[in-house]
């Protein structure tokens, strides 16, 4: 009964959408029945109909489709498992959630082309789902989902590399922060509060090299015998590894001059632009992901 009531409320708020509310376990979720497309990766440049067909053949026995979005122009999808999601008009999320960005769920409406119309179009923007590594051998990748990116996959604690003993920083924030200020930033809020709801915050406090107090945002766990690598900036030598000792809450509360680092970044710090002192070289516009041998650095 409650599902029907919530569905009616959602449809009233979004009359143009085909949506419903479903209960899974103890939680309710909004389900869109008019979504289509894929956005696991985006190719650089534009492609003809025949080029799209050739690229799709690299993905295996998957499907492709063609259509138009007013925000983008002609769009093609490749490597789609279910043909419904590339041959049916509907809404699709056109922003790829890259490593180093917060998720943007903006949508545009995809109007599917007939095959006759599609064949006469020569400037498709191409999104893909399956077959990223094979497609990347033939076409440059403009954007890819963060979970495919080697910068994310190489991180300790991100579902990989449990035995790795090095933690590499992606960003260093400008200035220094107190214990409370650091925990507020770690939860993604900039409100000035003296209290917190709960004890879990995605940050660990430590001392590096024996004399530098640091807060590491998006590092949930701590363990002994790790080494700390500072931000590797563009045009610089790789920083030397340093010893790191994690602090207890009681120790950290007494310190008011933490340097803050981001360990892995598709999360947090969403509410405003924060002053960055240093960023990893791969976030510099001069860094080229396409290596001399043609491989993509993000897939190494």
Tab-separated table of C-alpha atoms in Angstrom:
chain	number	residue	atom	x	y	z
A	1	UNK	CA	0.000	0.000	0.000
A	2	UNK	CA	2.759	2.422	0.937
A	3	UNK	CA	4.549	1.661	-2.341
A	4	UNK	CA	1.457	2.807	-4.282
A	5	UNK	CA	1.170	6.005	-2.251
A	6	UNK	CA	4.850	6.866	-2.720
A	7	UNK	CA	4.652	6.026	-6.432
A	8	UNK	CA	1.703	8.389	-6.814
A	9	UNK	CA	3.630	11.164	-5.067
A	10	UNK	CA	6.693	10.656	-7.258
A	11	UNK	CA	4.594	10.653	-10.443
A	12	UNK	CA	2.934	13.881	-9.301
A	13	UNK	CA	6.370	15.465	-8.857
A	14	UNK	CA	7.681	14.013	-12.147
A	15	UNK	CA	4.637	13.741	-14.435
A	16	UNK	CA	6.796	13.373	-17.545
A	17	UNK	CA	8.582	10.270	-16.219
A	18	UNK	CA	7.617	6.584	-16.036
A	19	UNK	CA	8.637	5.827	-12.451
A	20	UNK	CA	7.559	3.727	-9.492
A	21	UNK	CA	8.656	3.094	-5.914
A	22	UNK	CA	9.730	-0.372	-4.833
A	23	UNK	CA	10.471	-1.684	-1.361
A	24	UNK	CA	13.633	-3.765	-1.109
A	25	UNK	CA	14.240	-5.060	2.370
A	26	UNK	CA	13.427	-2.216	4.738
A	27	UNK	CA	14.182	0.570	2.258
A	28	UNK	CA	12.218	2.209	-0.562
A	29	UNK	CA	13.780	2.955	-3.935
A	30	UNK	CA	12.588	4.971	-6.916
A	31	UNK	CA	12.775	2.918	-10.119
A	32	UNK	CA	12.820	4.592	-13.544
A	33	UNK	CA	11.262	2.566	-16.324
A	34	UNK	CA	12.130	5.059	-19.061
A	35	UNK	CA	15.930	5.051	-18.820
A	36	UNK	CA	18.220	3.985	-21.626
A	37	UNK	CA	21.824	4.125	-22.765
A	38	UNK	CA	25.087	3.662	-20.893
A	39	UNK	CA	27.868	5.857	-19.549
A	40	UNK	CA	30.720	3.632	-18.376
A	41	UNK	CA	33.040	5.307	-20.867
A	42	UNK	CA	33.034	8.041	-23.492
A	43	UNK	CA	35.182	8.072	-26.618
A	44	UNK	CA	37.181	11.088	-27.662
A	45	UNK	CA	36.000	12.743	-30.884
A	46	UNK	CA	33.122	11.785	-33.174
A	47	UNK	CA	32.496	8.763	-35.369
A	48	UNK	CA	30.557	7.707	-38.447
A	49	UNK	CA	27.912	4.986	-38.476
A	50	UNK	CA	30.330	2.439	-39.960
A	51	UNK	CA	33.036	3.345	-37.448
A	52	UNK	CA	30.591	2.818	-34.582
A	53	UNK	CA	29.619	-0.597	-35.959
A	54	UNK	CA	33.316	-1.543	-36.197
A	55	UNK	CA	34.018	-0.376	-32.648
A	56	UNK	CA	31.019	-2.258	-31.313
A	57	UNK	CA	32.340	-5.464	-32.896
A	58	UNK	CA	35.326	-5.186	-30.548
A	59	UNK	CA	33.065	-5.463	-27.501
A	60	UNK	CA	32.007	-9.047	-28.219
A	61	UNK	CA	28.457	-10.163	-28.887
A	62	UNK	CA	26.906	-6.980	-27.564
A	63	UNK	CA	24.565	-4.420	-29.036
A	64	UNK	CA	24.756	-0.849	-30.296
A	65	UNK	CA	22.194	1.851	-30.990
A	66	UNK	CA	21.901	5.316	-32.488
A	67	UNK	CA	19.869	8.401	-31.662
A	68	UNK	CA	19.812	12.097	-30.844
A	69	UNK	CA	19.997	14.232	-27.688
A	70	UNK	CA	19.478	17.969	-27.984
A	71	UNK	CA	22.169	18.606	-25.368
A	72	UNK	CA	24.794	16.552	-27.221
A	73	UNK	CA	23.670	15.918	-30.802
A	74	UNK	CA	23.887	12.485	-32.462
A	75	UNK	CA	24.717	9.797	-29.890
A	76	UNK	CA	25.687	6.133	-30.250
A	77	UNK	CA	25.889	3.431	-27.590
A	78	UNK	CA	28.200	0.410	-27.925
A	79	UNK	CA	28.811	-2.734	-25.889
A	80	UNK	CA	25.266	-2.802	-24.473
A	81	UNK	CA	24.151	-6.142	-22.983
A	82	UNK	CA	20.392	-5.610	-23.273
A	83	UNK	CA	19.327	-4.230	-26.692
A	84	UNK	CA	16.400	-2.475	-24.998
A	85	UNK	CA	18.854	0.056	-23.567
A	86	UNK	CA	20.235	1.160	-26.925
A	87	UNK	CA	17.268	0.779	-29.287
A	88	UNK	CA	14.582	2.440	-27.153
A	89	UNK	CA	14.033	6.153	-26.627
A	90	UNK	CA	14.384	7.353	-23.044
A	91	UNK	CA	16.433	9.314	-20.538
A	92	UNK	CA	20.098	8.610	-20.015
A	93	UNK	CA	22.764	9.936	-17.670
A	94	UNK	CA	25.314	11.459	-19.990
A	95	UNK	CA	28.045	12.362	-17.495
A	96	UNK	CA	30.684	9.731	-16.869
A	97	UNK	CA	31.671	9.504	-13.194
A	98	UNK	CA	35.432	9.828	-13.649
A	99	UNK	CA	38.104	9.400	-11.027
A	100	UNK	CA	38.663	12.782	-9.416
A	101	UNK	CA	35.094	14.030	-9.874
A	102	UNK	CA	31.874	13.893	-7.907
A	103	UNK	CA	28.988	12.068	-9.561
A	104	UNK	CA	26.713	14.163	-11.795
A	105	UNK	CA	23.413	12.397	-12.517
A	106	UNK	CA	22.100	14.942	-15.039
A	107	UNK	CA	19.982	13.352	-17.768
A	108	UNK	CA	19.016	14.140	-21.324
A	109	UNK	CA	16.361	12.562	-23.554
A	110	UNK	CA	17.620	10.112	-26.181
A	111	UNK	CA	15.406	9.847	-29.267
A	112	UNK	CA	16.292	6.647	-31.104
A	113	UNK	CA	17.053	6.793	-34.856
A	114	UNK	CA	15.738	4.291	-37.350
A	115	UNK	CA	18.563	2.367	-39.045
A	116	UNK	CA	17.844	4.216	-42.294
A	117	UNK	CA	18.358	7.586	-40.627
A	118	UNK	CA	21.308	6.411	-38.519
A	119	UNK	CA	23.320	5.322	-41.573
A	120	UNK	CA	23.324	8.886	-42.928
A	121	UNK	CA	24.789	10.477	-39.789
A	122	UNK	CA	28.553	10.977	-39.568
A	123	UNK	CA	29.234	12.716	-36.273
A	124	UNK	CA	28.255	10.430	-33.395
A	125	UNK	CA	29.365	10.993	-29.825
A	126	UNK	CA	29.985	7.455	-28.589
A	127	UNK	CA	29.295	6.048	-25.110
A	128	UNK	CA	30.109	2.483	-24.102
A	129	UNK	CA	29.365	-0.166	-21.495
A	130	UNK	CA	31.267	-3.407	-22.178
A	131	UNK	CA	34.569	-3.810	-24.012
A	132	UNK	CA	36.491	-0.800	-22.691
A	133	UNK	CA	39.973	-2.333	-22.915
A	134	UNK	CA	39.470	-3.673	-26.436
A	135	UNK	CA	37.928	-0.448	-27.712
A	136	UNK	CA	40.735	1.590	-26.118
A	137	UNK	CA	43.238	-0.162	-28.386
A	138	UNK	CA	41.546	1.416	-31.417
A	139	UNK	CA	40.031	4.670	-30.126
A	140	UNK	CA	41.068	7.277	-27.573
A	141	UNK	CA	39.015	7.298	-24.386
A	142	UNK	CA	37.905	10.743	-23.233
A	143	UNK	CA	36.353	9.599	-19.947
A	144	UNK	CA	35.866	6.337	-18.074
A	145	UNK	CA	34.063	5.245	-14.919
A	146	UNK	CA	36.364	5.667	-11.920
A	147	UNK	CA	36.250	1.989	-10.961
A	148	UNK	CA	38.045	1.060	-14.222
A	149	UNK	CA	40.790	3.637	-13.630
A	150	UNK	CA	44.172	2.330	-12.498
A	151	UNK	CA	44.568	5.384	-10.245
A	152	UNK	CA	41.630	4.074	-8.233
A	153	UNK	CA	42.345	0.375	-8.591
A	154	UNK	CA	45.933	0.740	-7.361
A	155	UNK	CA	44.801	2.197	-4.033
A	156	UNK	CA	45.049	0.088	-0.942
A	157	UNK	CA	41.642	-0.631	0.651
A	158	UNK	CA	39.667	0.067	-2.558
A	159	UNK	CA	38.810	-3.601	-3.030
A	160	UNK	CA	42.330	-4.383	-4.207
A	161	UNK	CA	45.921	-4.571	-2.974
A	162	UNK	CA	45.241	-5.622	0.602
A	163	UNK	CA	48.908	-6.493	1.056
A	164	UNK	CA	50.190	-3.162	-0.304
A	165	UNK	CA	52.082	-1.104	2.271
A	166	UNK	CA	52.141	2.297	0.504
A	167	UNK	CA	49.382	4.915	0.596
A	168	UNK	CA	49.718	7.595	-2.120
A	169	UNK	CA	48.059	10.996	-1.775
A	170	UNK	CA	46.055	12.583	-4.611
A	171	UNK	CA	45.590	16.132	-3.276
A	172	UNK	CA	46.895	18.342	-0.488
A	173	UNK	CA	44.647	21.148	0.757
A	174	UNK	CA	46.007	24.617	1.405
A	175	UNK	CA	46.447	25.639	5.032
A	176	UNK	CA	46.137	23.768	8.308
A	177	UNK	CA	43.061	22.585	10.217
A	178	UNK	CA	41.999	21.609	13.699
A	179	UNK	CA	40.704	18.137	14.543
A	180	UNK	CA	37.060	19.296	14.344
A	181	UNK	CA	37.550	21.299	11.135
A	182	UNK	CA	39.185	18.305	9.501
A	183	UNK	CA	36.337	15.947	10.434
A	184	UNK	CA	33.770	18.424	9.094
A	185	UNK	CA	35.557	18.576	5.762
A	186	UNK	CA	35.782	14.796	5.648
A	187	UNK	CA	31.993	14.496	5.872
A	188	UNK	CA	31.550	16.910	2.978
A	189	UNK	CA	30.030	19.824	4.911
A	190	UNK	CA	31.349	23.325	5.529
A	191	UNK	CA	28.945	24.285	8.336
A	192	UNK	CA	30.598	25.505	11.496
A	193	UNK	CA	29.459	23.074	14.171
A	194	UNK	CA	30.961	21.976	17.451
A	195	UNK	CA	29.381	18.527	17.375
A	196	UNK	CA	29.068	15.555	15.052
A	197	UNK	CA	26.370	12.957	14.513
A	198	UNK	CA	28.055	9.639	15.131
A	199	UNK	CA	31.703	8.714	15.366
A	200	UNK	CA	32.347	7.446	11.843
A	201	UNK	CA	34.150	9.902	9.589
A	202	UNK	CA	36.117	9.027	6.452
A	203	UNK	CA	39.413	10.390	7.774
A	204	UNK	CA	42.442	9.103	9.659
A	205	UNK	CA	44.888	11.238	11.620
A	206	UNK	CA	48.593	10.515	11.724
A	207	UNK	CA	52.093	11.881	12.066
A	208	UNK	CA	54.395	11.570	9.049
A	209	UNK	CA	58.149	11.561	9.218
A	210	UNK	CA	58.022	12.133	12.942
A	211	UNK	CA	56.989	15.797	12.796
A	212	UNK	CA	54.163	16.478	10.271
A	213	UNK	CA	50.599	16.065	11.489
A	214	UNK	CA	48.252	14.978	8.715
A	215	UNK	CA	44.590	14.158	8.240
A	216	UNK	CA	43.930	11.766	5.361
A	217	UNK	CA	40.408	12.082	3.942
A	218	UNK	CA	38.816	8.971	2.387
A	219	UNK	CA	41.085	6.657	4.330
A	220	UNK	CA	38.754	4.570	6.485
A	221	UNK	CA	41.214	2.115	7.958
A	222	UNK	CA	44.568	2.280	9.648
A	223	UNK	CA	47.260	-0.293	10.226
A	224	UNK	CA	50.883	-0.506	11.222
A	225	UNK	CA	53.895	-0.706	8.905
A	226	UNK	CA	52.544	1.537	6.150
A	227	UNK	CA	54.527	4.111	4.210
A	228	UNK	CA	53.269	7.542	3.153
A	229	UNK	CA	53.887	9.068	-0.272
A	230	UNK	CA	53.146	12.759	-0.646
A	231	UNK	CA	51.431	14.201	-3.735
A	232	UNK	CA	53.418	13.561	-6.924
A	233	UNK	CA	53.071	16.834	-8.832
A	234	UNK	CA	53.416	17.308	-12.589
A	235	UNK	CA	57.009	17.941	-13.679
A	236	UNK	CA	58.439	16.776	-10.347
A	237	UNK	CA	60.303	13.708	-9.183
A	238	UNK	CA	58.294	11.111	-7.309
A	239	UNK	CA	58.332	12.014	-3.595
A	240	UNK	CA	60.299	9.755	-1.282
A	241	UNK	CA	58.414	7.376	0.974
A	242	UNK	CA	58.055	8.334	4.635
A	243	UNK	CA	57.120	6.474	7.773
A	244	UNK	CA	53.616	7.106	9.107
A	245	UNK	CA	52.173	6.534	12.570
A	246	UNK	CA	48.431	6.766	13.099
A	247	UNK	CA	47.087	8.714	16.064
A	248	UNK	CA	44.409	7.730	18.518
A	249	UNK	CA	41.372	9.993	18.822
A	250	UNK	CA	42.682	11.219	22.168
A	251	UNK	CA	46.002	12.205	20.605
A	252	UNK	CA	44.428	13.822	17.519
A	253	UNK	CA	41.973	15.961	19.508
A	254	UNK	CA	44.884	17.845	21.078
A	255	UNK	CA	46.334	18.965	17.718
A	256	UNK	CA	45.182	22.040	15.784
A	257	UNK	CA	47.596	22.149	12.832
A	258	UNK	CA	46.780	19.190	10.599
A	259	UNK	CA	47.738	19.291	6.925
A	260	UNK	CA	44.883	17.673	5.024
A	261	UNK	CA	45.263	15.210	2.171
A	262	UNK	CA	42.823	13.369	-0.079
A	263	UNK	CA	43.689	9.718	-0.459
A	264	UNK	CA	41.217	8.616	-3.143
A	265	UNK	CA	38.912	11.008	-4.916
A	266	UNK	CA	35.674	10.187	-6.352
A	267	UNK	CA	34.145	10.989	-2.970
A	268	UNK	CA	33.636	13.768	-0.420
A	269	UNK	CA	34.457	17.466	-0.546
A	270	UNK	CA	31.363	17.933	-2.701
A	271	UNK	CA	29.872	21.113	-1.294
A	272	UNK	CA	32.358	23.722	-2.510
A	273	UNK	CA	35.684	24.271	-4.222
A	274	UNK	CA	38.441	23.861	-1.669
A	275	UNK	CA	41.849	25.522	-1.991
A	276	UNK	CA	44.285	22.965	-3.344
A	277	UNK	CA	47.986	23.337	-2.603
A	278	UNK	CA	49.160	20.291	-4.546
A	279	UNK	CA	47.524	17.818	-6.932
A	280	UNK	CA	48.683	14.561	-8.452
A	281	UNK	CA	50.309	14.964	-11.859
A	282	UNK	CA	47.526	13.019	-13.560
A	283	UNK	CA	45.057	15.799	-12.669
A	284	UNK	CA	47.196	18.376	-14.486
A	285	UNK	CA	45.839	19.297	-17.918
A	286	UNK	CA	49.313	18.778	-19.379
A	287	UNK	CA	49.375	15.103	-18.415
A	288	UNK	CA	48.703	12.824	-21.390
A	289	UNK	CA	46.853	9.592	-20.675
A	290	UNK	CA	47.701	8.252	-24.121
A	291	UNK	CA	51.139	6.664	-23.751
A	292	UNK	CA	53.702	6.512	-26.613
A	293	UNK	CA	52.867	2.857	-27.300
A	294	UNK	CA	49.176	3.750	-27.693
A	295	UNK	CA	47.951	2.287	-24.401
A	296	UNK	CA	45.877	4.325	-21.968
A	297	UNK	CA	47.614	5.095	-18.669
A	298	UNK	CA	44.315	4.660	-16.839
A	299	UNK	CA	44.097	1.053	-18.013
A	300	UNK	CA	47.655	-0.006	-17.190
